[in-house]
Amino acid sequence: MADHEPQGNQPKRKGFQLNVNDALTPDPGKEGLFKVENNPFAYTPGHLTKLLNPKSLGAFYALGGLEGLEKGLHTNRESGLSADEKNVDGHVAFKDVAPQGTPQYGQHGDNVPFASGKHDASIPEPLPLDHNAGGSYADRRRVYRENRLPEKKSKTLLQLAWTTYNDKVLILLTIAAVVSLALGLYQTFGGKHEPGEAKVEWVEGVAIMVAIIIVVLVGTLNDWQMERQFNQLNKKHNDRTVKVIRSGKSVEISVFDVMVGDVMHLFAGDLIPVDGIFINGHGVKCDESSATGESDLLKKTSADEVFAALKDIADGKTPREDIYKLDPFIISGSKVNEGTGTFLVTAVGVYSSYGQISMAMQTEQEDTPLQKKLNTLADWIAKFGGGAALILFIVLFIKFCVQLPHNHESADQKGQTFLRLFITAVTVVVVAVPEGLPLAVTLALAFATTRMMKDNNLVRVLKACETMGNATTVCSDKTGTLTQNKMTVVATTLAKSLSFGGTDKPLEEPESDKEKTKPSANGPETVIAPNSVPNMPVTDFAGELSQTTKKILNQSNAVNSTAFEGDEDGEKTFIGSKTEVALLTFCRDHLGAAPVEEERKNADIVQVVPFDSKYKLMATVVKIPNGKYRAYVKGASEILLKQCSAVIANPKEDEIRTVEITDEDRKMFLHTISSYAGQTLRTIGSSYRDFDNWPPPELEGHEELTADEFAKVHHDMTLVAIFGIKDPLRPQVIGAIKDCNRAGVYVRMVTGDNLLTGSAIAKECGIYKPEEGGIAMEGPDFRRLSEDKLLEVVPNLQVLARSSPEDKKILVHTLKKLGESVAVTGDGTNDAPALKMADIGFAMGIAGTEVAKEAASIILMDDNFASIVKGISWGRAVNDAVKKFLQFQLTVNITAVALTFISAVSSDEEQSVLNAVQLLWVNLIMDTFAALALATDPPSHTVLDRKPDRKSAPLITTRMWKMIIGQAIAQLAITLCIYFGGRSLLGYNMSDPTEAKRHSTFVFNTFVWLQIFNELNNRRLDNRLNIFEGITHNYFFWFINAIMIGGQVLIIFVGGEAFKITRLNGKEWGMSIGLGAISVPWGALIRKFPDRWAEAIVPHVHIPIPKIPMPKIFKRKKKDEQDPEKQVLERPPPPPGRVHTGLRGPRARVHSSRLGKSWS
C-alpha cells in the first residue's frame, strides 16, 4: 500500500546535496569504462553506468537529464532510433549536453582518468574500431555493445579430469606409484625368482595407478553430472521479444537486438532486460527486490519532472519534500508490477547492472578448509614416510657395510642385496601414503551429493557439502527463505461479532498494553478494552457470513485494487501489489469471489480515487442497485477507524444494518489493530459510506478526484473489517532454527525490510534474542561502522535490516575475518557478490535469478531454510566419513610402517614380515574397501548434537589420535608377539620352511583380522560405546565387509605362491579371528581413557625427527572448552571467538584485497 520510503541513512530533504563535481568520478578499477576511441557519442559506457549501482540523482543531473541523454545518444524520446541507422553522423561533445561547469570525469576534472592499478572482472576488453563496420547500428554496437552476455563455456571432461587430478595427495600417490612400478618392473624382469614363484612385483605400482584413475574418474563424472543438472535447471528461453519505438513506430524485436538509445515500452508483468531512464507513463511501479533487495514496490517518476526538481536545487531553491522518492531509474532484472510507460535505454549487456554482476561472478573457486587440511596432511605424510624410509635405509646400509668384511658373495649378488635394501626402504614410503584417502573423500562427497538432491539440495560445487558441515554461521534472507514469500490474510475482525486468527502472543508488546490506563476526557482513568470479538477458524468464519456481507467484502476488495489475474509459472494467480494480492486471494479462496475482472465489470464504477501515500488510502465509488452510490475505502486501519462513526451490526444477516461505534468499541478496535501490529501483521481497514447522489454537494465540479478532495466527504463511514496480513513463516522454519542452535550454528537474518518488522519476525523464528545480548541494526548504520567496531558488533549481530548488497558483503567479509565458516542465502542478482564471497552460497531454485544460481555453490530446490539444516547434516556426515577413514587408515599405516621397519632391521635377510603382495592387499584393497564402507554412512540423528569445527581446528583431533595410537600399540604388541614368539609361544619350528611359512601366514591373517575389526570400531569418532548405531541402515557396509572377509578367506586357501602363504588349520583360524577381535573391547577401553589425560600426555611425546614441521594435528583444547558430547546446546552458541586472519592463510588476505577499504 505504501510508496517507497527513504532508507535510514538518507538525510532529511534540507540536507540533500546535489554534488555534480563528484557524480561522474570513476570507481577504482573501472577507469577503463571511460575510455573509448573515436566516440561519436557524448558519453562513454562509464558515464552511463554511474546512473545506477547505486542510483544517483547527481549523475542523472550531471549528464543533462533526459534532454541531454537524447542529444548525447543521438536518439529521440518520441521516435526512438532510426530503423536504418548504421554509423552515427556527427559528434556530440560532453560539454554540449551537460549543465554548465560539470566536470566530465568528476574529481578528475576534464582529464581522462588513469587506471588505479586495480582490475575489475566485470570490465570487458574494448572492441576494435572496425567491429561490425558497415552493419546496422555499427557505432552503437562498438561503443555500448550488444545486449548479450558472453556465454560461460562448460569445461570439457578432460579439463574437469585435470582439475580433479591437481590434488596434492594424488600427486604424492603418483610419485609413489612411478617409483614402485619402476622398481617392481626391475624386480619382475631383472631379478631372480624361485621356480614357480609368481612375478608380481609390478602389481603394487599398477594398483596405485588404478586407484588414482578411479578417483579421477569418479570426481570428474560427479562434476560433469552436477554441471549438467545445473544447466538443465537454468535452461530457460532467454530469447524473447520486447516492444521498442524505431522511426516513430512500435515494433517487436528480439531482446538481444536492444540498443543503447532505444525507447522501450513498459507493460505490467514485464521483466526488464536493460538499464534506462523513465520517460513517462501511467502509475508505473516496479519490483526491484531481485536487483536491489528493496522489498517495496517503487513508483517511477518521469525524467523531466525529476530534472526540474534537481534544477531548482542547483538554482539554490529548497528541495521538494519528496525529493528522495523521485526515482526515474529503470534497472535490469527488475519487474514491472503496475502501469504502462516508456523508458530510454542507457546500458545493455555487460555494461548493464545485471551484466556487471554476472561478469564479476566468473572467478575461480578457492580451496575448502578440508582440502587445505588434507594438503597439509599429505605434506606431513610425505615427510614422515620419507624420514622413516631414510632412517631405515641408513640403518640397513650401516648393517650391510658392517657385514661386508664377512660377505663372500659376488659383486652382482652384493649389488642385488643393496637393491633389496633400497626396495625395502621405498616400501615404507608406499605403505605410509594413504592411497584410499582421496577415494574416501570423493566417494563420501559423491554419495552425499546424490542423497542431498533428494533433500532438495542441488550441489553445484562438489566440496561445498563438506564445507557446509562446519558452517558456524548462516546469514539468511527473510522473504521466501524463512517466510513463504506469499502475503496472506491470516486474521480478520469483522464488525463486532466475528473474527479469525490474530490470537498469537504479540512479539512486540502493543503500546495499548504497555499503558493499560489512559486519562479520559472527563479526568478519571479508563481501562483499555480487550478484544471481545468471538474468534473462530477461518472456514467457520466464512460460513457465518451472509451473501450480502460477502458481496460487500468481495466488491470492495475487487474495485479498490489495481492487481489483475495472470499466469506465473503455469499457475493462475494475481499480479500486482502484494497486499492487494493477499486480499483478492482471501476473497477468492474463502468468500467465493468471482474472477476479479468479472467483479469489476459487474460493479457500476462511477469514480476512482487513486492511492495517496499522505492519506494512506484509496477509494472507489460504485452505483448500487437501489439507485444510491457507495464509496468503498481501503487503507491504513487506524486512519480509517478515525473516520468511522458506525459499524455493521450483524454480518450474518442478509439485510445490512449499522450501529454506532461507542467509545468502548473504538478502544477495542484500536487494541485489535495494535495487537495485530505486535504480531508483525500489516493491518488494512475496509469501510464504506452510501450517498444519495454523486458527486455530493461538497465535490461539485470535480471530474478527477484526489485523496485531498475526497477527504471532504471522508467521514461518517461504516467500518466493515480490519484485515491482518503477513508473509507467514514456512512451517518447518522454527524447528530448523532450533536444530541450528543445537548444532552450534549461529543464524542471522539479513533483510531489506524495516527494523521493526525484521526484528519481530526474527523473534518469531527464534533468531533474535535481545535478552541474550543479540543486536539488531539497520544497514545504513552498519556500513558506517569502523573496522574495529565491526569486529566488536558482528559477533552479537542477529538482525540486519534495510540492508544493501554491500552491507551483506561487509557482513560476510567481517565474519570470515573472525574465523567463521559462513553460509549465505540469496535469490536476487544483487546477492551474487555475497554468495560468491561466502564459504557456502545457497541460491534459491524457484525464486533465484540465473546470476544468483551461478554464484552459489548449493541451490535450494524448494527455497526452504529447513533444507539448509539437511545440508549441514550431510556436510557433517562427509566430514565424519573422512575422519573415520583417516582414523582407520593411519592406524593401518602406522602399524604397517612400524612392522616393516622393525622386522626388516631384525631380519637376517633385511626382509619385512609382510611381503610386497601381502602389503598390496592390506595397504590398497583393504583401504579402498574401507573407504567405501566408511564413506557411505548416512548422517545419524546425533550429528547435530555438537558444535561445528572451526577452520583452524585440527583435521585429526586428540580423541582421534588417542584411538589411532591406542589401536596401533595393541596391533603392534599382538603382531610382534606372535612374530617373535612363533617358536616359544606358538610352538612353530622356525627351521622348517613349511612351518616358517605357516607362521608368516598366521601373522598375516591375524594382522588382516585386526584391521577388519578395527574398521567396525572406527564407525564412531566420539567416546560413546555403541559402535553399531545405524549399521542396519548402511547396506554398503555389510556388503563390503562380506567382500573383505570373503577375499581374505580365498587368499589364505588359494593364495599360494603369489602371496607366499599356506593354508591354516581351524585352531589357527580361531586364534587369528580371536586376536583380531581384541580391537573391539580394546577400543572401548581407549574411549573410556579420559581425553584430558591424553591431552596431558601429548606435549611430552617427542617426535624423533625435529626438523620436520608438524601440522596442527595435536592441539590442546582451552581449559574452558567442554567435551562436545556433554554440551547441551539449548540456545544459540555464545558469540564466536575471534581468530586472527593469519590462522586462515591466504584466503582472508585474498578477500581483504578484494574488498579493499570499501567498507572501512
Coordinates of C-alpha atoms in Angstrom, one line a residue, residues 238-243 252-255:
N238 CA 16.3 -16.1 -22.8
D239 CA 15.5 -15.0 -26.3
R240 CA 12.1 -13.2 -26.1
T241 CA 10.6 -10.2 -27.8
V242 CA 10.2 -6.7 -26.5
K243 CA 8.5 -3.6 -27.9
E252 CA 8.7 -6.1 -31.7
I253 CA 12.4 -7.1 -31.7
S254 CA 14.5 -9.7 -30.0
V255 CA 15.7 -8.8 -26.6

